[in-house]
Coordinates of C-alpha atoms and ligand atoms in Angstrom, one line a residue:
X18 CA 16.3 -1.0 -18.5
X19 CA 19.6 -0.8 -16.7
X20 CA 21.6 2.5 -16.7
X21 CA 25.1 2.3 -18.1
X22 CA 28.0 4.7 -17.2
X23 CA 29.2 7.0 -19.9
X24 CA 32.8 6.1 -19.6
X25 CA 33.1 7.1 -23.7
X26 CA 35.9 9.3 -23.3
X27 CA 37.3 8.3 -20.4
X28 CA 40.6 6.9 -21.7
X29 CA 43.1 9.1 -24.1
X30 CA 41.8 9.0 -27.8
X31 CA 44.4 9.2 -30.3
X32 CA 41.8 11.0 -32.3
X33 CA 38.6 12.0 -31.2
X34 CA 35.9 11.8 -34.0
X35 CA 32.8 14.4 -34.5
X36 CA 30.2 13.2 -31.8
X37 CA 27.3 11.2 -33.3
X38 CA 24.3 9.3 -31.8
X39 CA 25.0 6.0 -32.8
X40 CA 25.0 2.8 -30.5
X41 CA 27.5 3.5 -28.1
X42 CA 25.9 7.1 -27.2
X43 CA 22.7 5.4 -27.1
X44 CA 23.9 3.1 -24.3
X45 CA 25.2 5.5 -21.8
X46 CA 22.4 8.4 -23.1
X47 CA 20.8 8.9 -20.0
X48 CA 23.7 8.8 -17.7
X49 CA 25.4 11.0 -20.0
X50 CA 22.6 13.9 -20.3
X51 CA 21.8 13.8 -16.5
X52 CA 25.2 14.4 -16.0
X53 CA 26.2 17.1 -18.3
X54 CA 23.2 19.0 -18.7
X55 CA 22.4 21.0 -15.5
X56 CA 18.4 21.4 -15.0
X57 CA 17.7 18.2 -17.3
X58 CA 15.8 16.1 -15.0
X59 CA 13.7 19.7 -13.8
X60 CA 13.4 20.5 -17.8
X61 CA 11.6 17.1 -18.3
X62 CA 9.3 16.7 -15.2
X63 CA 8.4 20.9 -16.5
X64 CA 7.4 19.4 -19.8
X65 CA 4.8 17.0 -18.0
X66 CA 3.5 20.0 -16.3
X67 CA 3.0 22.0 -19.2
X68 CA 1.3 19.2 -21.2
X69 CA -1.1 19.1 -18.3
X70 CA -2.0 22.6 -18.8
X71 CA -2.0 23.2 -22.8
X72 CA -2.6 20.0 -24.3
X73 CA -6.2 20.2 -25.5
X74 CA -8.4 17.0 -26.7
X75 CA -7.7 15.3 -30.0
X76 CA -4.5 17.3 -30.8
X77 CA -1.4 16.2 -31.8
X78 CA 2.0 16.6 -29.4
X79 CA 5.5 16.1 -31.0
X80 CA 8.7 15.3 -29.5
X81 CA 11.4 16.7 -32.2
X82 CA 14.9 15.3 -31.4
X83 CA 13.1 12.5 -29.1
X84 CA 16.3 10.4 -28.2
X85 CA 15.1 8.0 -25.8
X86 CA 11.7 9.5 -25.5
X87 CA 11.9 11.4 -21.8
X88 CA 10.1 14.1 -23.2
X89 CA 7.5 12.1 -24.8
X90 CA 6.9 10.2 -21.7
X91 CA 6.8 13.2 -19.4
X92 CA 3.9 14.4 -21.9
X93 CA 2.1 11.0 -22.1
X94 CA 1.7 10.4 -18.1
X95 CA 0.7 14.1 -17.4
X96 CA -1.8 14.9 -20.7
X97 CA -5.5 15.3 -19.1
X98 CA -7.4 15.0 -22.3
X99 CA -9.0 12.5 -24.6
X100 CA -8.0 11.5 -28.2
X101 CA -4.5 12.7 -28.1
X102 CA -1.4 11.6 -30.2
X103 CA 2.3 11.7 -29.6
X104 CA 4.7 11.9 -32.8
X105 CA 8.5 11.6 -32.0
X106 CA 11.0 12.2 -34.3
X107 CA 14.9 11.4 -34.2
X108 CA 17.2 10.9 -37.0
X109 CA 19.2 8.2 -35.2
X110 CA 18.1 4.6 -35.8
X111 CA 19.8 3.3 -32.4
X112 CA 17.9 6.2 -30.9
X113 CA 14.8 5.3 -32.3
X114 CA 15.1 1.6 -31.7
X115 CA 15.8 2.1 -27.9
X116 CA 12.9 4.7 -27.7
X117 CA 10.6 2.5 -29.1
X118 CA 11.6 -0.4 -26.2
X119 CA 11.1 2.2 -23.8
X120 CA 7.6 3.1 -24.5
X121 CA 6.7 -0.5 -25.1
X122 CA 7.6 -0.9 -21.8
X123 CA 6.1 2.0 -20.6
X124 CA 2.5 1.4 -18.6
X125 CA 0.7 4.3 -20.0
X126 CA -0.8 2.9 -22.9
X127 CA -3.9 5.2 -23.6
X128 CA -2.2 7.9 -25.3
X129 CA -0.4 6.3 -28.7
X130 CA 3.0 7.0 -29.7
X131 CA 4.2 7.1 -33.4
X132 CA 7.6 7.0 -34.1
X133 CA 9.4 8.5 -37.2
X134 CA 12.8 7.8 -37.7
X135 CA 14.3 10.6 -40.2
X136 CA 15.3 14.8 -39.9
X137 CA 12.8 16.9 -38.2
X138 CA 13.0 19.6 -41.0
X139 CA 11.0 17.0 -43.1
X140 CA 8.2 16.1 -40.6
X141 CA 4.9 17.4 -41.4
X142 CA 3.7 19.3 -38.2
X143 CA -0.1 19.9 -37.9
X144 CA -2.9 20.3 -35.2
X145 CA -0.3 20.3 -32.8
X146 CA -1.1 21.7 -29.2
X147 CA 2.3 21.2 -27.8
X148 CA 5.8 20.6 -29.7
X149 CA 9.2 20.0 -27.6
X150 CA 12.6 20.7 -29.1
X151 CA 14.5 19.6 -26.3
X152 CA 18.2 20.3 -26.7
X153 CA 17.5 19.4 -30.5
X154 CA 17.5 22.6 -32.4
X155 CA 21.5 23.0 -31.5
X156 CA 22.3 20.0 -33.7
X157 CA 20.5 22.0 -36.5
X158 CA 22.3 23.7 -39.4
X159 CA 21.9 27.2 -38.5
X160 CA 20.7 27.9 -41.8
X161 CA 17.9 25.3 -41.5
X162 CA 16.7 26.9 -38.3
X163 CA 14.2 29.4 -39.5
X164 CA 12.3 27.2 -41.7
X165 CA 11.8 24.7 -39.3
X166 CA 10.7 26.9 -36.4
X167 CA 8.2 28.5 -38.9
X168 CA 7.2 25.3 -39.9
X169 CA 6.9 24.4 -36.2
X170 CA 4.6 27.6 -35.6
X171 CA 2.7 27.1 -38.7
X172 CA 1.8 23.6 -37.6
X173 CA 0.9 24.6 -33.9
X174 CA -2.9 25.4 -33.2
X175 CA -4.0 29.0 -31.7
X176 CA -2.9 29.2 -27.8
X177 CA -0.5 26.2 -28.7
X178 CA 3.1 26.1 -27.0
X179 CA 6.8 25.2 -28.3
X180 CA 9.0 24.2 -25.1
X181 CA 12.5 25.0 -26.7
X182 CA 15.7 23.9 -24.7
X183 CA 19.1 24.8 -25.5
X184 CA 22.6 25.4 -24.6
X185 CA 23.2 28.7 -25.1
X186 CA 26.3 31.2 -26.3
X187 CA 26.7 35.0 -24.8
X188 CA 27.8 38.0 -26.5
X189 CA 30.1 39.3 -23.9
X190 CA 33.2 37.0 -24.1
X191 CA 33.8 36.9 -20.1
X192 CA 30.5 36.1 -19.3
X193 CA 31.0 33.0 -21.8
X194 CA 34.1 32.0 -20.1
X195 CA 32.3 32.1 -16.5
X196 CA 29.7 30.1 -17.7
X197 CA 32.1 27.8 -19.9
X198 CA 34.0 27.1 -16.4
X199 CA 30.9 26.6 -14.1
X200 CA 29.4 24.1 -16.4
X201 CA 33.0 22.3 -16.3
X202 CA 32.8 22.4 -12.6
X203 CA 29.6 20.8 -12.7
X204 CA 30.5 18.1 -15.1
X205 CA 33.4 17.3 -12.5
X206 CA 31.2 17.8 -9.8
X207 CA 29.2 15.0 -11.6
X208 CA 32.2 12.6 -11.8
X209 CA 33.8 13.8 -15.4
X210 CA 37.2 14.1 -15.3
X211 CA 39.7 16.9 -17.2
X212 CA 40.2 14.4 -20.1
X213 CA 36.5 13.7 -20.2
X214 CA 35.5 17.2 -20.6
X215 CA 38.2 17.9 -23.0
X216 CA 37.8 15.0 -25.3
X217 CA 33.8 15.5 -25.4
X218 CA 34.2 19.0 -25.9
X219 CA 36.6 18.5 -29.3
X220 CA 34.1 15.9 -30.2
X221 CA 31.2 18.3 -30.1
X222 CA 32.8 20.9 -31.6
X223 CA 30.8 22.1 -34.7
X224 CA 28.1 19.9 -34.2
X225 CA 26.4 21.2 -31.1
X226 CA 26.6 25.0 -32.5
X227 CA 24.7 27.6 -29.4
X228 CA 23.2 30.8 -30.2
X229 CA 22.4 33.6 -27.7
X230 CA 19.0 34.0 -26.2
X231 CA 18.6 37.0 -28.2
X232 CA 19.2 35.3 -31.7
X233 CA 16.6 32.7 -30.3
X234 CA 14.0 35.2 -29.4
X235 CA 14.0 37.1 -32.5
X236 CA 13.4 33.9 -34.5
X237 CA 10.8 32.6 -32.7
X238 CA 8.9 36.1 -33.2
X239 CA 9.8 36.4 -36.4
X240 CA 8.3 32.7 -36.9
X241 CA 5.2 34.0 -35.7
X242 CA 5.2 33.1 -31.9
X243 CA 3.1 35.8 -29.7
X244 CA 4.9 35.3 -26.8
X245 CA 8.2 34.1 -26.0
X246 CA 9.9 34.0 -22.5
X247 CA 12.8 31.8 -21.0
X248 CA 11.3 29.8 -17.9
X249 CA 14.6 28.3 -17.0
X250 CA 18.0 29.0 -17.0
X251 CA 21.2 27.4 -15.2
X252 CA 24.5 28.7 -16.5
X253 CA 24.7 28.0 -20.1
X254 CA 21.4 26.0 -20.5
X255 CA 18.3 27.7 -20.9
X256 CA 14.4 26.7 -21.8
X257 CA 11.9 29.1 -23.9
X258 CA 8.1 28.9 -23.9
X259 CA 6.8 30.0 -27.2
X260 CA 2.9 30.4 -27.2
X261 CA 1.6 31.0 -30.5
Ligands
GEK1 C1 15.5 14.5 -24.7 N1 15.1 15.5 -26.4 O1 16.0 13.4 -23.7 N2 16.4 15.3 -37.0 C2 16.3 14.4 -35.9 N3 16.9 14.2 -35.0 C3 18.1 15.0 -34.8 C4 18.4 15.8 -36.0 C5 17.6 15.9 -37.0 N4 17.7 16.9 -38.2 N5 19.8 16.2 -35.4 C6 20.0 15.8 -34.3 N6 19.0 14.8 -33.6 C7 15.9 14.7 -25.7 C8 17.6 14.8 -25.7 S1 19.8 15.1 -27.7 C9 20.2 16.6 -26.8 C10 17.5 15.4 -27.1 C11 21.6 16.2 -26.7 C12 18.7 13.9 -32.7 C13 19.8 13.3 -32.3 O2 19.7 12.1 -32.8 C14 19.6 13.3 -30.8 O3 18.8 11.6 -30.4 C15 18.9 14.4 -30.2 O4 18.5 14.9 -31.6 C16 19.4 15.3 -29.3 O5 14.8 15.5 -24.2 O6 22.2 14.7 -27.1 O7 22.3 16.9 -26.1

Protein backbone atom coordinates (compact mmCIF):
# COMPACT_ATOMS: atom_id res chain seq x y z
CA UNK A 1 0.00 0.00 0.00
CA UNK A 2 1.45 3.38 -0.95
CA UNK A 3 1.96 5.90 1.80
CA UNK A 4 0.35 9.29 1.22
CA UNK A 5 1.91 12.48 2.56
CA UNK A 6 -0.04 14.34 5.24
CA UNK A 7 -1.00 17.76 3.86
CA UNK A 8 -4.35 18.03 5.70
CA UNK A 9 -3.46 21.34 7.36
CA UNK A 10 -1.15 22.72 4.66
CA UNK A 11 -3.61 25.36 3.38
CA UNK A 12 -5.32 28.03 5.51
CA UNK A 13 -8.71 26.75 6.71
CA UNK A 14 -11.61 29.18 7.22
CA UNK A 15 -12.54 27.15 10.28
CA UNK A 16 -10.44 24.46 11.97
CA UNK A 17 -12.75 21.58 12.94
CA UNK A 18 -12.11 19.24 15.87
CA UNK A 19 -9.79 16.43 14.87
CA UNK A 20 -11.45 13.12 14.03
CA UNK A 21 -10.17 9.79 12.73
CA UNK A 22 -12.02 9.94 9.42
CA UNK A 23 -11.12 8.69 5.92
CA UNK A 24 -8.90 11.71 5.19
CA UNK A 25 -6.83 10.99 8.29
CA UNK A 26 -6.72 7.25 7.57
CA UNK A 27 -5.27 7.95 4.10
CA UNK A 28 -2.27 9.82 5.54
CA UNK A 29 -2.05 8.20 8.97
CA UNK A 30 1.30 6.35 8.75
CA UNK A 31 3.03 9.50 7.47
CA UNK A 32 1.24 11.74 10.00
CA UNK A 33 2.11 9.71 13.07
CA UNK A 34 5.77 9.19 12.06
CA UNK A 35 6.33 12.91 11.40
CA UNK A 36 4.41 14.01 14.52
CA UNK A 37 5.35 11.60 17.32
CA UNK A 38 9.03 11.47 18.29
CA UNK A 39 10.09 7.86 18.80
CA UNK A 40 7.00 6.26 17.27
CA UNK A 41 8.94 3.72 15.10
CA UNK A 42 11.14 2.81 18.08
CA UNK A 43 8.12 2.27 20.31
CA UNK A 44 6.34 0.07 17.76
CA UNK A 45 9.49 -1.99 17.25
CA UNK A 46 9.91 -2.39 21.01
CA UNK A 47 6.28 -3.57 21.32
CA UNK A 48 7.37 -6.49 19.12
CA UNK A 49 10.37 -7.16 21.32
CA UNK A 50 8.18 -7.12 24.44
CA UNK A 51 5.69 -9.48 22.79
CA UNK A 52 8.54 -11.92 22.23
CA UNK A 53 9.34 -11.84 25.92
CA UNK A 54 5.95 -11.59 27.61
CA UNK A 55 3.29 -13.24 25.46
CA UNK A 56 2.47 -16.67 26.86
CA UNK A 57 0.98 -19.70 25.10
CA UNK A 58 -2.76 -19.73 24.40
CA UNK A 59 -3.27 -16.20 25.73
CA UNK A 60 -4.87 -13.08 24.25
CA UNK A 61 -3.12 -9.87 23.18
CA UNK A 62 -5.08 -6.64 22.89
CA UNK A 63 -4.27 -3.64 20.69
CA UNK A 64 -6.63 -0.96 22.00
CA UNK A 65 -7.03 1.96 19.59
CA UNK A 66 -5.26 -0.08 16.93
CA UNK A 67 -5.54 2.47 14.07
CA UNK A 68 -3.95 0.68 11.09
CA UNK A 69 -2.61 -2.16 13.21
CA UNK A 70 1.07 -1.17 13.61
CA UNK A 71 1.29 -2.63 17.13
CA UNK A 72 -0.79 -5.65 16.09
CA UNK A 73 1.71 -6.41 13.33
CA UNK A 74 4.68 -5.84 15.65
CA UNK A 75 3.25 -8.37 18.13
CA UNK A 76 2.15 -10.83 15.46
CA UNK A 77 5.61 -11.00 13.94
CA UNK A 78 7.45 -11.55 17.21
CA UNK A 79 5.21 -13.78 19.36
CA UNK A 80 7.10 -17.00 20.09
CA UNK A 81 4.36 -19.13 21.64
CA UNK A 82 1.49 -21.15 20.19
CA UNK A 83 -2.26 -20.70 20.39
CA UNK A 84 -2.37 -16.92 20.78
CA UNK A 85 -4.92 -14.54 19.40
CA UNK A 86 -4.72 -10.76 18.90
CA UNK A 87 -7.80 -8.62 19.44
CA UNK A 88 -7.50 -5.22 17.73
CA UNK A 89 -10.05 -2.56 18.65
CA UNK A 90 -10.84 0.87 17.22
CA UNK A 91 -14.01 2.93 17.11
CA UNK A 92 -13.21 4.58 13.77
CA UNK A 93 -14.91 2.57 10.98
CA UNK A 94 -12.44 3.98 8.40
CA UNK A 95 -9.46 2.87 10.52
CA UNK A 96 -10.83 -0.62 11.08
CA UNK A 97 -11.64 -1.07 7.42
CA UNK A 98 -8.07 -0.16 6.38
CA UNK A 99 -6.55 -2.17 9.25
CA UNK A 100 -8.38 -5.27 7.99
CA UNK A 101 -6.74 -4.76 4.57
CA UNK A 102 -3.31 -4.31 6.18
CA UNK A 103 -3.64 -7.57 8.11
CA UNK A 104 -5.06 -9.41 5.08
CA UNK A 105 -1.89 -8.43 3.19
CA UNK A 106 0.38 -9.62 6.00
CA UNK A 107 2.33 -12.79 5.31
CA UNK A 108 2.32 -13.98 8.93
CA UNK A 109 -0.97 -15.85 9.07
CA UNK A 110 -0.49 -18.20 11.99
CA UNK A 111 -1.73 -15.87 14.69
CA UNK A 112 -5.38 -14.90 14.17
CA UNK A 113 -6.35 -11.25 14.46
CA UNK A 114 -9.90 -10.40 15.48
CA UNK A 115 -11.09 -6.86 14.80
CA UNK A 116 -13.65 -5.10 16.95
CA UNK A 117 -15.14 -1.84 15.71
CA UNK A 118 -16.16 -0.24 18.96
CA UNK A 119 -15.12 1.74 22.02
CA UNK A 120 -12.23 0.33 24.01
CA UNK A 121 -14.22 1.17 27.14
CA UNK A 122 -16.76 -1.49 26.15
CA UNK A 123 -14.42 -4.36 25.34
CA UNK A 124 -14.25 -7.40 27.61
CA UNK A 125 -10.61 -8.22 28.34
CA UNK A 126 -9.69 -11.68 29.49
CA UNK A 127 -6.79 -14.14 29.54
CA UNK A 128 -4.42 -11.39 28.39
CA UNK A 129 -0.65 -11.64 28.58
CA UNK A 130 -0.09 -8.34 26.76
CA UNK A 131 -2.27 -5.28 26.23
CA UNK A 132 -1.21 -2.22 24.25
CA UNK A 133 -2.57 1.31 24.54
CA UNK A 134 -0.25 3.00 22.05
CA UNK A 135 -1.24 6.69 22.13
CA UNK A 136 -4.92 5.94 22.71
CA UNK A 137 -5.72 6.72 26.37
CA UNK A 138 -5.10 10.41 25.60
CA UNK A 139 -8.30 10.43 23.51
CA UNK A 140 -10.49 8.93 26.25
CA UNK A 141 -12.55 11.16 28.53
CA UNK A 142 -10.49 11.62 31.72
CA UNK A 143 -13.45 10.49 33.84
CA UNK A 144 -13.45 7.13 32.00
CA UNK A 145 -9.72 6.45 32.27
CA UNK A 146 -9.64 4.84 35.74
CA UNK A 147 -12.37 2.29 34.92
CA UNK A 148 -10.68 1.41 31.63
CA UNK A 149 -7.34 0.75 33.35
CA UNK A 150 -9.06 -1.25 36.12
CA UNK A 151 -10.67 -3.37 33.41
CA UNK A 152 -7.33 -3.85 31.60
CA UNK A 153 -5.53 -4.87 34.78
CA UNK A 154 -8.31 -7.28 35.75
CA UNK A 155 -8.14 -8.95 32.32
CA UNK A 156 -4.39 -9.51 32.43
CA UNK A 157 -2.98 -12.78 33.69
CA UNK A 158 -0.47 -12.53 36.57
CA UNK A 159 2.86 -11.33 35.11
CA UNK A 160 1.05 -9.88 32.08
CA UNK A 161 1.98 -6.43 30.79
CA UNK A 162 0.37 -3.25 29.62
CA UNK A 163 2.36 -1.01 27.28
CA UNK A 164 0.92 2.46 27.48
CA UNK A 165 2.32 5.28 25.34
CA UNK A 166 1.05 8.83 25.72
CA UNK A 167 1.72 12.43 24.95
CA UNK A 168 2.41 13.78 28.45
CA UNK A 169 2.00 17.10 30.23
CA UNK A 170 4.33 18.70 32.76
CA UNK A 171 3.49 20.50 36.00
CA UNK A 172 6.26 23.06 35.61
CA UNK A 173 5.07 25.69 33.06
CA UNK A 174 8.56 26.65 31.74
CA UNK A 175 9.37 22.96 31.18
CA UNK A 176 5.99 22.45 29.48
CA UNK A 177 6.75 25.39 27.18
CA UNK A 178 10.24 24.07 26.38
CA UNK A 179 8.90 20.58 25.52
CA UNK A 180 6.16 22.10 23.34
CA UNK A 181 8.68 24.22 21.46
CA UNK A 182 11.07 21.30 20.96
CA UNK A 183 8.18 19.15 19.73
CA UNK A 184 7.26 21.85 17.22
CA UNK A 185 10.92 21.94 16.12
CA UNK A 186 10.72 18.17 15.59
CA UNK A 187 7.64 18.64 13.38
CA UNK A 188 9.29 21.50 11.48
CA UNK A 189 12.36 19.34 10.86
CA UNK A 190 9.98 16.70 9.45
CA UNK A 191 8.60 19.16 6.90
CA UNK A 192 5.51 20.62 8.63
CA UNK A 193 5.07 24.39 8.19
CA UNK A 194 4.19 26.76 11.04
CA UNK A 195 0.67 26.98 9.58
CA UNK A 196 0.28 23.19 9.61
CA UNK A 197 1.55 23.01 13.19
CA UNK A 198 -0.78 25.79 14.36
CA UNK A 199 -3.91 24.45 12.62
CA UNK A 200 -3.27 20.86 13.81
CA UNK A 201 -2.73 22.16 17.33
CA UNK A 202 -6.08 23.98 17.22
CA UNK A 203 -7.90 20.90 15.88
CA UNK A 204 -6.48 18.51 18.47
CA UNK A 205 -7.09 20.82 21.45
CA UNK A 206 -9.71 19.25 23.78
CA UNK A 207 -9.63 16.04 21.70
CA UNK A 208 -6.22 14.84 22.86
CA UNK A 209 -5.94 15.56 26.59
CA UNK A 210 -2.48 14.76 28.01
CA UNK A 211 -1.79 14.15 31.68
CA UNK A 212 1.43 14.06 33.72
CA UNK A 213 3.51 10.96 34.22
CA UNK A 214 2.76 11.19 37.95
CA UNK A 215 -0.97 11.02 37.25
CA UNK A 216 -0.46 8.02 34.95
CA UNK A 217 1.76 6.20 37.47
CA UNK A 218 -0.69 6.76 40.32
CA UNK A 219 -3.66 5.59 38.26
CA UNK A 220 -1.86 2.45 37.07
CA UNK A 221 -0.86 1.59 40.63
CA UNK A 222 -4.43 2.16 41.80
CA UNK A 223 -5.65 -0.15 39.03
CA UNK A 224 -3.58 -2.96 40.55
CA UNK A 225 -0.31 -3.02 38.58
CA UNK A 226 2.61 -4.06 40.79
CA UNK A 227 5.36 -2.52 38.68
CA UNK A 228 4.99 0.73 36.73
CA UNK A 229 7.91 2.38 34.94
CA UNK A 230 8.72 4.61 32.01
CA UNK A 231 10.89 2.76 29.49
CA UNK A 232 10.91 5.41 26.75
CA UNK A 233 10.62 9.15 26.66
CA UNK A 234 11.44 11.74 24.03
CA UNK A 235 10.27 15.27 24.87
CA UNK A 236 6.55 15.16 25.72
CA UNK A 237 6.00 11.60 24.48
CA UNK A 238 6.52 8.66 26.81
CA UNK A 239 5.83 4.96 27.06
CA UNK A 240 5.22 3.01 30.25
CA UNK A 241 5.50 -0.70 31.01
CA UNK A 242 3.05 -1.75 33.71
CA UNK A 243 3.30 -5.34 34.96
CA UNK A 244 0.50 -7.04 36.84
C1 LIG B 1 -0.58 2.80 16.57
N1 LIG B 1 -2.19 2.56 18.40
O1 LIG B 1 -0.33 3.10 15.38
N2 LIG B 1 -12.34 3.45 21.42
C2 LIG B 1 -11.63 2.86 20.42
N3 LIG B 1 -10.70 3.54 19.69
C3 LIG B 1 -10.51 4.84 19.95
C4 LIG B 1 -11.24 5.51 20.95
C5 LIG B 1 -12.18 4.77 21.70
N4 LIG B 1 -12.91 5.33 22.67
N5 LIG B 1 -10.83 6.80 20.97
C6 LIG B 1 -9.89 6.92 20.01
N6 LIG B 1 -9.70 5.74 19.39
C7 LIG B 1 -1.94 3.17 17.10
C8 LIG B 1 -2.11 4.68 17.13
S1 LIG B 1 -4.02 6.68 17.29
C9 LIG B 1 -2.97 7.83 18.03
C10 LIG B 1 -3.32 5.13 17.87
C11 LIG B 1 -2.87 9.14 17.39
C12 LIG B 1 -8.75 5.42 18.32
C13 LIG B 1 -8.76 6.37 17.14
O2 LIG B 1 -9.79 6.05 16.22
C14 LIG B 1 -7.36 6.18 16.58
O3 LIG B 1 -7.32 5.21 15.58
C15 LIG B 1 -6.54 5.74 17.79
O4 LIG B 1 -7.45 5.52 18.86
C16 LIG B 1 -5.49 6.72 18.26
O5 LIG B 1 0.20 2.22 17.31
O6 LIG B 1 -3.47 9.35 16.32
O7 LIG B 1 -2.20 10.03 18.01
